Coordinates of C-alpha atoms in Angstrom, one line a residue:
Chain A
X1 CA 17.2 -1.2 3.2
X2 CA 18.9 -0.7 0.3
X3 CA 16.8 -2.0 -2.3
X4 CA 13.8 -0.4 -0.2
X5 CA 15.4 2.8 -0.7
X6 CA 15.9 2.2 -4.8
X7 CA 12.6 1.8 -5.0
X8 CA 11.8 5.0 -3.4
X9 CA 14.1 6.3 -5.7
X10 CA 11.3 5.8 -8.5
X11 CA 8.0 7.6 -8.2
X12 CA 5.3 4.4 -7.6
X13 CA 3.6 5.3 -10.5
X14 CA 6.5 5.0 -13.0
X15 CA 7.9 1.8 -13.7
X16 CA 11.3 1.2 -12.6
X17 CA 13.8 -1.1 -14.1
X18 CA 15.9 -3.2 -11.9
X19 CA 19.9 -3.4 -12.7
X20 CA 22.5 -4.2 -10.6
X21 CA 23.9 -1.0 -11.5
X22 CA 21.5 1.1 -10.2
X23 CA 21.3 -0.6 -7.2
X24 CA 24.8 0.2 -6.4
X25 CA 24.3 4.1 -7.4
X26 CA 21.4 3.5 -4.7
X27 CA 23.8 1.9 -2.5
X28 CA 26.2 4.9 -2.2
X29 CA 23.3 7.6 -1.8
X30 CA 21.6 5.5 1.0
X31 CA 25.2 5.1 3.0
X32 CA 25.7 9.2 2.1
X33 CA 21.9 10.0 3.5
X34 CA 22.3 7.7 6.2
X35 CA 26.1 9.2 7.3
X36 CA 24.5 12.7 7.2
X37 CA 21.9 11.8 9.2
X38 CA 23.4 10.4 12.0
X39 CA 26.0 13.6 11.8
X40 CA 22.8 15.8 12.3
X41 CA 21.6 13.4 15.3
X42 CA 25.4 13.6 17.0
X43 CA 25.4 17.7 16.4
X44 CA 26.1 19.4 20.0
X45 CA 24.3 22.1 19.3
X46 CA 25.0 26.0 20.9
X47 CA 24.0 29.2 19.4
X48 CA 26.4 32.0 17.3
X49 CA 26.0 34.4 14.8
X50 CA 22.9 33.8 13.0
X51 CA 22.9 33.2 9.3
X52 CA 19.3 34.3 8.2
X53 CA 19.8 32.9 4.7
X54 CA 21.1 29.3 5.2
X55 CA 18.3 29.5 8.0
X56 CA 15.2 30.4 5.4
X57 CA 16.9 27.9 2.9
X58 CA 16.7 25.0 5.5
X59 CA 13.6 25.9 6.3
X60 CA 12.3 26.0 2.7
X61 CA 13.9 22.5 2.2
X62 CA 12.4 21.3 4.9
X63 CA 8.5 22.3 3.7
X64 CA 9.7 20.6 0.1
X65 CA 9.8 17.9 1.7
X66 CA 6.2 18.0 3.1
X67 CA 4.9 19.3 -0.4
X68 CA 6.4 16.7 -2.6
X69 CA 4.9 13.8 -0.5
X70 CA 1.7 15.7 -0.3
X71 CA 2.0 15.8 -4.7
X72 CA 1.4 12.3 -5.0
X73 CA 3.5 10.5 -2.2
X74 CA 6.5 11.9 -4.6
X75 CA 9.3 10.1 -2.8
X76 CA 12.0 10.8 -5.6
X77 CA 11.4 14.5 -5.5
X78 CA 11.2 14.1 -1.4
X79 CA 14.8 12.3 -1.5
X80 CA 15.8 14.7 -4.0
X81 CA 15.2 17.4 -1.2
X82 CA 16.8 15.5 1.6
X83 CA 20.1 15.4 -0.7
X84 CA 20.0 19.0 -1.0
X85 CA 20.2 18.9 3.1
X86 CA 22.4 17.0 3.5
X87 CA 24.9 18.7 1.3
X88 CA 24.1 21.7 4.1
X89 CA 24.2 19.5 6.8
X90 CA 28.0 18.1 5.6
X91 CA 29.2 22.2 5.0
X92 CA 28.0 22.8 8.6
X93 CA 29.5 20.0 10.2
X94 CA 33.0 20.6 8.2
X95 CA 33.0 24.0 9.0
X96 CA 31.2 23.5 12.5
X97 CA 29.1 26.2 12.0
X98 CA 25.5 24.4 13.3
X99 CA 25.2 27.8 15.5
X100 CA 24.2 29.6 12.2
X101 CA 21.2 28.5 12.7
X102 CA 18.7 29.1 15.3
X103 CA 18.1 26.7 17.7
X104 CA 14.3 26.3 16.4
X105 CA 15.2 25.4 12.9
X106 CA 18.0 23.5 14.3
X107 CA 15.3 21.4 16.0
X108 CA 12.9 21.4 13.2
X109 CA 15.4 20.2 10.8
X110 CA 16.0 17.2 13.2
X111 CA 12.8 16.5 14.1
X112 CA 11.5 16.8 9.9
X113 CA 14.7 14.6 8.8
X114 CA 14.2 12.2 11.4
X115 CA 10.5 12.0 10.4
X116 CA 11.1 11.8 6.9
X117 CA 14.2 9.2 6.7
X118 CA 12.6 6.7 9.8
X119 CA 8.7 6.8 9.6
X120 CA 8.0 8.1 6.4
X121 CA 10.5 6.1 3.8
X122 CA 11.1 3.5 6.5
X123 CA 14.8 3.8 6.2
X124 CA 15.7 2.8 9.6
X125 CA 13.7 0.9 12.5
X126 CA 13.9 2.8 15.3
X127 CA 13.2 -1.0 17.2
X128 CA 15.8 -2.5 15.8
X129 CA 18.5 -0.2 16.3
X130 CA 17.9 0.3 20.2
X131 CA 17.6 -3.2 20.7
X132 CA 20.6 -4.2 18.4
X133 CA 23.5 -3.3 21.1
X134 CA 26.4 -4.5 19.0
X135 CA 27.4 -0.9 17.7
X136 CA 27.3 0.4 21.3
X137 CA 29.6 -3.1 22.4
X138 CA 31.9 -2.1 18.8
X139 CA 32.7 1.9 19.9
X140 CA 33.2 -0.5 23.9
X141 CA 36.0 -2.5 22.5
X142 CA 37.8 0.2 20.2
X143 CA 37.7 2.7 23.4
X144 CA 39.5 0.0 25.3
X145 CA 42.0 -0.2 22.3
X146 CA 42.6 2.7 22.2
X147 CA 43.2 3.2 26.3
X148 CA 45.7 0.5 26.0
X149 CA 47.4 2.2 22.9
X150 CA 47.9 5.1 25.3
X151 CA 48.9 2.8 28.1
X152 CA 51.6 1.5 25.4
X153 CA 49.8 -1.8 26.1
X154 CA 50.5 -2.4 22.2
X155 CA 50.2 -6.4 22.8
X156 CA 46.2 -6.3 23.6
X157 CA 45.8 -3.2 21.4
X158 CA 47.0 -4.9 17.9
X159 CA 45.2 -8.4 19.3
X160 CA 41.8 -6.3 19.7
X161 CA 42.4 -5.2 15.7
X162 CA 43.6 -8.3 14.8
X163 CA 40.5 -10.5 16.4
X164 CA 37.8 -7.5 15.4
X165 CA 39.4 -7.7 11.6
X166 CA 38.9 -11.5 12.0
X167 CA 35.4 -11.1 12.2
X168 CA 35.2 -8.6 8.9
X169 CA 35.5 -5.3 11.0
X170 CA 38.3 -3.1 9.8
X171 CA 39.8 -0.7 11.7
X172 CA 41.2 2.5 10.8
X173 CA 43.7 4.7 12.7
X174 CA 43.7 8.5 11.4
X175 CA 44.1 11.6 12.7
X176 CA 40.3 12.3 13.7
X177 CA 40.3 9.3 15.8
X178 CA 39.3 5.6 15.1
X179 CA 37.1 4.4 12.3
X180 CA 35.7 1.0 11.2
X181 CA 33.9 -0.4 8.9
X182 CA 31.9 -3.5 8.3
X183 CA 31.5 -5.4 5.4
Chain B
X1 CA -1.6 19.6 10.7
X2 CA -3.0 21.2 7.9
X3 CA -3.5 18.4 5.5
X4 CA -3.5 19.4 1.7
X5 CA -2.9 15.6 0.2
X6 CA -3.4 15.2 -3.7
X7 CA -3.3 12.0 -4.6
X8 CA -3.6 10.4 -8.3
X9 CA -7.0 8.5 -8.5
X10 CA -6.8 6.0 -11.4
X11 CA -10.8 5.9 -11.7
X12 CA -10.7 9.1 -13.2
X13 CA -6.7 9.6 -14.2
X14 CA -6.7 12.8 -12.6
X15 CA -4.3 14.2 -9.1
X16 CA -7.5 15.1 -6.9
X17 CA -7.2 16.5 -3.1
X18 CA -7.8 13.3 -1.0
X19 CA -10.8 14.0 1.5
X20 CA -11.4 11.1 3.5
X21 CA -15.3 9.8 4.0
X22 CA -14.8 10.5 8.1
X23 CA -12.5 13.4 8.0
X24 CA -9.0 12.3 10.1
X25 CA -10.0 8.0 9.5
X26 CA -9.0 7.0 6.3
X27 CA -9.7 3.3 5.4
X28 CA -7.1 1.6 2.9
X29 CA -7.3 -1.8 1.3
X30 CA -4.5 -3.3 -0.5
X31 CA -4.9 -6.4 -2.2
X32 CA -1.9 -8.6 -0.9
X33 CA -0.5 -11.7 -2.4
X34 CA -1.7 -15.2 -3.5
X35 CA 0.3 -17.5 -1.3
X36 CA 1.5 -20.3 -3.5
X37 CA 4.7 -19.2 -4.1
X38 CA 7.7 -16.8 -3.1
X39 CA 6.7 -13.4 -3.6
X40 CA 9.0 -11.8 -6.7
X41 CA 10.8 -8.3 -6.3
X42 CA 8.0 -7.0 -8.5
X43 CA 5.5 -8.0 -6.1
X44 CA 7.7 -6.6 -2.8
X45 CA 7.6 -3.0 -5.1
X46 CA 3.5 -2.7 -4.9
X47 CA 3.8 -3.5 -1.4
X48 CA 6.6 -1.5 -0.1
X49 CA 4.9 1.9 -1.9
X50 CA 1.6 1.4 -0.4
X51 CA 3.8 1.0 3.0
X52 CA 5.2 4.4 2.1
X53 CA 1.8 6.1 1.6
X54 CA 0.2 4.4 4.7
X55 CA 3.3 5.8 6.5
X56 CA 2.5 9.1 5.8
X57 CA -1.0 9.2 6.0
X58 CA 0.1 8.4 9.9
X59 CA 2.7 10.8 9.7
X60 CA 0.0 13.8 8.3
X61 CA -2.1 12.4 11.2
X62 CA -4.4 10.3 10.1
X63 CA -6.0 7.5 12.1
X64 CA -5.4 4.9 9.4
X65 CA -7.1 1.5 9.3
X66 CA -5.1 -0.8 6.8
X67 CA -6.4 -3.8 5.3
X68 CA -3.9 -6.1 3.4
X69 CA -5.6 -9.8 2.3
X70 CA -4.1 -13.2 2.0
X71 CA -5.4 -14.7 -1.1
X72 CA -5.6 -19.2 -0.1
X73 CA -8.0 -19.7 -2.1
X74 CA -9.9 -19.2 -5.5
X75 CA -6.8 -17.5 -7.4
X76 CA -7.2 -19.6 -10.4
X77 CA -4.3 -20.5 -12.9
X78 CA -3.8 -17.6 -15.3
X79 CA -5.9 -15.4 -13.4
X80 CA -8.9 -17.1 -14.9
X81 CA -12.6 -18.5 -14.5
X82 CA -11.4 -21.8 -15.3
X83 CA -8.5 -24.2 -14.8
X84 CA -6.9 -25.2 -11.2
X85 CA -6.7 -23.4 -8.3
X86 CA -3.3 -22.3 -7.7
X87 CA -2.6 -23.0 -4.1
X88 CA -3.9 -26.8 -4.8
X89 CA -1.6 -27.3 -7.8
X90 CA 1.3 -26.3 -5.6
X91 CA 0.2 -28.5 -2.7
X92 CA 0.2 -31.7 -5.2
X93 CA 3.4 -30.6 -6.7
X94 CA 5.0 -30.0 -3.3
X95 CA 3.2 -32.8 -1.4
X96 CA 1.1 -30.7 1.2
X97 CA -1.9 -30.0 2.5
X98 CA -3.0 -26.7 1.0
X99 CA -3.1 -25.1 3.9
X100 CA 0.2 -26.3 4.6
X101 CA 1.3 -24.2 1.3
X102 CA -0.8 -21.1 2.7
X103 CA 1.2 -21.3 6.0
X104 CA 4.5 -21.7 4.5
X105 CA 4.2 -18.9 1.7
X106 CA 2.7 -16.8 4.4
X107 CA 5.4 -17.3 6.3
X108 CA 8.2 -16.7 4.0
X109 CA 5.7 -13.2 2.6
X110 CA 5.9 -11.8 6.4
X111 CA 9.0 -12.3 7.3
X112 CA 9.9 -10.8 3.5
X113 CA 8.0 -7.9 4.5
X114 CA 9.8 -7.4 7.8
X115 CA 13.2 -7.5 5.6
X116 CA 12.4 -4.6 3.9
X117 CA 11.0 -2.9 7.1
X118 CA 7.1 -2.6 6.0
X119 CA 4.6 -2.1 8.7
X120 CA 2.2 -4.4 9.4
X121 CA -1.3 -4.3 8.3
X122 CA -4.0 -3.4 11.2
X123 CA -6.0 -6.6 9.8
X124 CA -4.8 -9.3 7.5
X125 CA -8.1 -11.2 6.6
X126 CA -7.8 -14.3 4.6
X127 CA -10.2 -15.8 2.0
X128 CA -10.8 -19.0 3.6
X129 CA -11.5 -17.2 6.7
X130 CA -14.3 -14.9 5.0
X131 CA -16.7 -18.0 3.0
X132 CA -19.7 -17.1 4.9
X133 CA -19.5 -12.7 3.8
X134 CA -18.6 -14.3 0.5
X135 CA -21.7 -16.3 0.0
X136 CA -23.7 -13.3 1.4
X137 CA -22.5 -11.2 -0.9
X138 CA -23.0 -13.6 -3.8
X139 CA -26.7 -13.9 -2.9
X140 CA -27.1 -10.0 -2.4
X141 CA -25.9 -9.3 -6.5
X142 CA -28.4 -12.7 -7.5
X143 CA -31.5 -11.1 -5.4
X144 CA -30.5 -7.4 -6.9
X145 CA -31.1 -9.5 -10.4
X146 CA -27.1 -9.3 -11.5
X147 CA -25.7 -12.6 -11.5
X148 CA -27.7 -16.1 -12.3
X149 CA -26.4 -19.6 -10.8
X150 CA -25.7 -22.9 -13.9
X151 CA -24.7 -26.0 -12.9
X152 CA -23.8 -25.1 -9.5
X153 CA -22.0 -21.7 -10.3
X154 CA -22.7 -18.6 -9.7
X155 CA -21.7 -16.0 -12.5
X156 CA -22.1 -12.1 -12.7
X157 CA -24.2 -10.9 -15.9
X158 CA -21.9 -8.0 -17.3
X159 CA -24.4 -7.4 -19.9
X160 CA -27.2 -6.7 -17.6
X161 CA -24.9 -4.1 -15.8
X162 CA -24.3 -2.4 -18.9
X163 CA -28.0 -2.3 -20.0
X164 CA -28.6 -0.5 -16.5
X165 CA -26.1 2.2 -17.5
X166 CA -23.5 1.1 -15.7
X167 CA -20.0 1.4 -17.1
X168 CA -18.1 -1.7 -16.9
X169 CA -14.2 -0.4 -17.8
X170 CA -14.6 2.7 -16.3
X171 CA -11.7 1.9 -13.9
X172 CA -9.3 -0.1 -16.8
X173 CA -10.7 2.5 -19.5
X174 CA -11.2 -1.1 -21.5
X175 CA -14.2 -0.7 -24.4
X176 CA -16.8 -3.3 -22.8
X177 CA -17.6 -4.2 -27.2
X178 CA -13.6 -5.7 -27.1
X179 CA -14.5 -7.2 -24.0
X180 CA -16.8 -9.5 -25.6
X181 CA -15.7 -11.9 -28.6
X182 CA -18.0 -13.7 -30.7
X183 CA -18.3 -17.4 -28.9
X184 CA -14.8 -18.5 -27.5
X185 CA -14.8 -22.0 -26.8
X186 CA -13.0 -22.6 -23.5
X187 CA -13.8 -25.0 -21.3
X188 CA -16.5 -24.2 -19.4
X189 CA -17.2 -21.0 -21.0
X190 CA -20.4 -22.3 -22.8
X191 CA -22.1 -22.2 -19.3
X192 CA -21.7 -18.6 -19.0
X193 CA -24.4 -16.1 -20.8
X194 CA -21.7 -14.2 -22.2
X195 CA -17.8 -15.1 -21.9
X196 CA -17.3 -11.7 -20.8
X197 CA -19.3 -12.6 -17.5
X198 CA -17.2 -13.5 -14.5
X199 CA -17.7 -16.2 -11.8
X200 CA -18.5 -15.5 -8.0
X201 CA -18.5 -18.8 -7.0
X202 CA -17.6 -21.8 -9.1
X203 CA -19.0 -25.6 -8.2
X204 CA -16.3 -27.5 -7.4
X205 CA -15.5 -31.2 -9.3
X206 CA -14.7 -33.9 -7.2
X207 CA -10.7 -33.6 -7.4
X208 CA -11.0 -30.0 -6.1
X209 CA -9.6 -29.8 -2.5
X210 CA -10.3 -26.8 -1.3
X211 CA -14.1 -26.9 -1.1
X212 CA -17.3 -25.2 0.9
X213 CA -20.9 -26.0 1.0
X214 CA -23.5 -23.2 0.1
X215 CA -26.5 -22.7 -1.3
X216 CA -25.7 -23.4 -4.8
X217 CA -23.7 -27.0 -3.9
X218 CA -20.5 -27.7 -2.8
X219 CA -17.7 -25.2 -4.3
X220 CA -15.4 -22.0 -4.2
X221 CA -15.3 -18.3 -3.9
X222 CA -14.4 -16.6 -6.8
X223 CA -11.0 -14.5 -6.8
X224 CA -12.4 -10.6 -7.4
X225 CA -14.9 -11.4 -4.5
X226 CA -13.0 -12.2 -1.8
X227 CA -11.5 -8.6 -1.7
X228 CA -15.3 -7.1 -2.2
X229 CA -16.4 -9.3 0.4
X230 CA -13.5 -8.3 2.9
X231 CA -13.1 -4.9 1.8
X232 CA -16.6 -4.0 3.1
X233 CA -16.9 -6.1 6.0
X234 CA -13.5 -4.2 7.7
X235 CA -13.9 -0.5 6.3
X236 CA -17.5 -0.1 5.1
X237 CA -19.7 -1.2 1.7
X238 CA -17.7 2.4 1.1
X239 CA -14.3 3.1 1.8
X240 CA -11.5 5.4 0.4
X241 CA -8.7 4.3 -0.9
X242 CA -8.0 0.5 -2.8
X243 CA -4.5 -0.2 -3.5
X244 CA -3.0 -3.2 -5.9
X245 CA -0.5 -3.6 -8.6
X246 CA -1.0 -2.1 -11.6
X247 CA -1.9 -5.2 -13.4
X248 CA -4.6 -6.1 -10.9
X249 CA -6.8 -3.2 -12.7
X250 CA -8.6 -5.8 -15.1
X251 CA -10.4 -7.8 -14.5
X252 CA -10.0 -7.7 -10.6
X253 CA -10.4 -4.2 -9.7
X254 CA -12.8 -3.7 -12.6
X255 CA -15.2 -6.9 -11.0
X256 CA -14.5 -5.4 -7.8
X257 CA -16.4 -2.1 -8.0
X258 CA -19.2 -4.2 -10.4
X259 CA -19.9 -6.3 -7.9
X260 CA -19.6 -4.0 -4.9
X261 CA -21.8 -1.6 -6.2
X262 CA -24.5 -4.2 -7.1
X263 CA -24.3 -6.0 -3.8
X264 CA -24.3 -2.9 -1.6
X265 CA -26.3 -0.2 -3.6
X266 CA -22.8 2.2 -3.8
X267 CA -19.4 2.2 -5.6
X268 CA -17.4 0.4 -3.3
X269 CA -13.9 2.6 -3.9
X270 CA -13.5 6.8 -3.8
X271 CA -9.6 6.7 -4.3
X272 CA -8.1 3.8 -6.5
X273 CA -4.7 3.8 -6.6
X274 CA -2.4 1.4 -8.9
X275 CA 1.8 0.6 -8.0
X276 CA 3.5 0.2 -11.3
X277 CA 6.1 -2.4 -12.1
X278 CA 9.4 -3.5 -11.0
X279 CA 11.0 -4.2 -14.8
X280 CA 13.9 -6.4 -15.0
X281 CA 16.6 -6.1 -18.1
X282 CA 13.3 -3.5 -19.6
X283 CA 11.2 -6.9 -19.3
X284 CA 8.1 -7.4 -16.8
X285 CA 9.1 -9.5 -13.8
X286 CA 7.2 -13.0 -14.2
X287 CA 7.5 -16.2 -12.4
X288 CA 6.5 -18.0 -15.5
X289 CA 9.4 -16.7 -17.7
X290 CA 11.8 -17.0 -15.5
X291 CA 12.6 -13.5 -15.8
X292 CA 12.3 -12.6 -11.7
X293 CA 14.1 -12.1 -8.5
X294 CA 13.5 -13.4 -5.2
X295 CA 14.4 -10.9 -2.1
X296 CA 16.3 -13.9 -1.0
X297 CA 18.7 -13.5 -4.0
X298 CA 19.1 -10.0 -3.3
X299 CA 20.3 -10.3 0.1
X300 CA 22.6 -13.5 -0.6
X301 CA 24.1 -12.3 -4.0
X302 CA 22.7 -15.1 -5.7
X303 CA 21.5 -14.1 -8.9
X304 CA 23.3 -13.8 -12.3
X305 CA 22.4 -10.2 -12.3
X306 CA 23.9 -9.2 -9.3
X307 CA 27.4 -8.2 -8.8
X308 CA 27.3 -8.8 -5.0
X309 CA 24.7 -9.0 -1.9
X310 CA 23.1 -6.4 -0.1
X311 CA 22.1 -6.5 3.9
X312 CA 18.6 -5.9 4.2
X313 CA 19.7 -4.3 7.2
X314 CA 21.2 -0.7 6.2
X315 CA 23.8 -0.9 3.9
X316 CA 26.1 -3.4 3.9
X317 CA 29.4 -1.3 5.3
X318 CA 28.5 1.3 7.6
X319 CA 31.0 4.1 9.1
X320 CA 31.4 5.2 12.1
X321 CA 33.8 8.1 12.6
X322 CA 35.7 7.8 15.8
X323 CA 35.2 10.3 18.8
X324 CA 37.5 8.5 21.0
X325 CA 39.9 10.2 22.4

């Protein structure tokens, strides 16, 4: 998805010269893009104090998005636009402010990002991701860690790290919760 | 949805508003690969942007129909008239069947394709699949008066086109008086009435493998007319748009709407549309210089110019915050 994604980067009618550089800077703007949309998916959303101008901003972003595909398919200037939401998207969620927004852009902005990133770029397959259970089976195992952390069961807690790091998954103790990555 | 799509139309090399001939079905043909080989990163480029703009001609709300070939047969070397067909050199060299060759590269193409998460096309006509259309078509241009049979071949006459007022280069903005040098003496050529004429169907020797019967002897389709041929018979002697690589412009695209319009009294194409190329080190990506990348390099890391290897699915770490508490 990644090199799909670096080639979206480039308008189709410009040619685009591959590097292995460039695919990296790709790299860490599909993971940021990617991060920020699944915050915006995992939002619990409940209304507060309206703010009108991040609201029209969103929304203007949002019809960007529409207008540069509708210039020419212009999937760099589209991407462009989806960066410039998802720097709101990261504020909000740092300052958990989603209620700023009305509910109806709040669902618009959903509904337009998920449209854009999964059937529009082809970012992410909607298939594969429900079928794929091993994320769900992942956030399974670390929630039984963790219940035997608290049970000061440390024996099966540090064997669950230890076997999951075995297998390239590396997990992280902070105080937010429990993170892993892949690699 | 309102729909207010411009898209850039290389016929004319102007952004125009797209109106489809049947107002919410748009018909797209994309000419897909010759299956003799692993398709390069250069070709997965063409074929993952026209997967982006049939995406969102779904997404606007379009009822798309989207026609993607598989060229088996009649893709000469060198893109060429002449010379071997380059699914049967690749058969001898590998020691298979040709159609052993079609199913593997196939194969290895859709499952490419899937990698980088492309859609499907709605219909996936191959060339060996589509003789009879072809050899319709080739007797429609000879009965219109604008292609002659030699020795078994059947060639389109450029020249007469022209004299009709017909712009040949209109699409590749080439100057039909470069297009034609004084005698050039390749093999076969002679046969032709002028070298700038191209072949529809081309008798086949006795060493050829890949072989049909028709009414002009025993032989093969020509490479531009498969994608006429099959281009009309699954969205219309018209249709909208035509997709390819940008070096598919001349001659392919070029014969294509000659031949189209001869056969079927109409310019084949409203919306042509060209993907420009994947460059590696600033150089064109070409199997024959060995300056290229297979998608299978990309995901294993096996390639000099890569520092590592990238999942094709997502990236390769992915974070997940925890919420466990």
């Amino acid at each position: 998805m990644v090199v799909r994604f670096f080639m979206l980067q480039a308008h189709y009618r410009s040619v685009l010269d591959f590097s292995s550089k460039a695919l990296n800077a790709s790299e860490k703007g599909f993971n940021k893009l990617m991060e920020a949309h699944r915050i915006l998916n995992n939002f619990n959303y409940q209304e507060g104090k309206l703010n009108q101008k991040l609201d029209d901003q969103i929304t203007r972003l949002l019809e960007n998005c529409f207008s540069h595909m509708n210039d020419d398919f212009n999937t760099p200037q589209t991407i462009a636009t989806l960066f410039e939401l998802v720097t709101i998207i990261n504020s909000i969620n740092a300052n958990n402010s989603v209620g700023e927004i009305s509910k109806e852009t709040f669902i618009y902005l959903q509904k337009t990002m998920n449209g854009f990133i999964i059937d529009v770029l082809g970012l992410e397959n909607q298939e594969m991701q429900s079928n794929d259970k091993s994320a769900q089976l992942l956030e399974l195992m670390l929630s039984i860690r963790t219940e035997a952390k608290n049970n000061k069961n440390y024996a099966l807690s540090d064997q669950i790290r230890n076997q999951l790091n075995e297998m390239g998954i590396t997990i992280k103790d902070g105080k937010e919760g429990t993170t892993y990555s892949i690699t | 949805m309102i729909k207010n799509l411009f898209l850039y139309n290389s016929l004319i090399g102007e952004k125009v508003k797209f109106e489809p001939i049947a107002s919410n079905n748009v018909g797209i043909y994309v000419c897909g690969p010759t299956v003799y080989s692993e398709v390069h990163l250069g070709n997965c480029r063409t074929f993952i942007s026209f997967d982006v703009i049939v995406r969102y001609l779904k997404f606007s709300g379009y009822n798309v129909r989207y026609v993607r070939n598989i060229t088996d047969a009649g893709h000469l070397e060198n893109d060429a008239d002449f010379g071997e067909d380059k699914i049967s050199k690749k058969a001898k060299i590998e020691q298979l069947e040709p159609m052993e060759i079609v199913q593997k590269y196939t194969l290895d193409f859709h499952n490419v394709m899937s990698l980088f998460n492309t859609l499907p096309p709605s219909i996936e006509p191959t060339a060996t699949g589509h003789i009879v259309e072809q050899i319709d078509m080739v007797q429609a241009i000879i009965k219109k008066g604008f292609a002659y049979e030699v020795n078994g071949s059947v060639y389109f006459d450029v020249k007469k086109y022209i004299s009709q007022g017909y712009k040949y280069g209109k699409l590749s903005g080439r100057d039909v008086d470069d297009l034609i040098p004084g005698s050039r003496d390749l093999e076969g050529q002679q046969e032709k009435r002028n070298s700038i004429d191209f072949a529809l169907w081309k008798k086949a020797s006795d060493l050829h493998i890949m072989k049909w019967t028709s009414p002009w002897g025993i032989g093969f389709p020509g490479w531009h007319l498969e994608c006429s041929a099959m281009g009309a018979k699954y969205l219309g002697d018209q249709f909208d748009i035509h997709g390819g690589g940008m070096d598919l412009k001349f001659p392919h695209h070029e014969c294509e709407i000659a031949q189209g319009f001869c056969a079927n009294d109409v310019d084949p194409v409203r919306y042509w549309m060209h993907a420009n190329m994947l460059t590696l080190n600033g150089k064109r990506m070409s199997k024959s210089t060995g300056n290229t990348l297979l998608p299978k390099e990309i995901f294993s890391g096996n390639n000099d110019i890569l520092n590592k290897e990238y999942s094709s699915y997502g990236s390769s770490i992915f974070y997940a915050s925890g919420t466990l508490s």
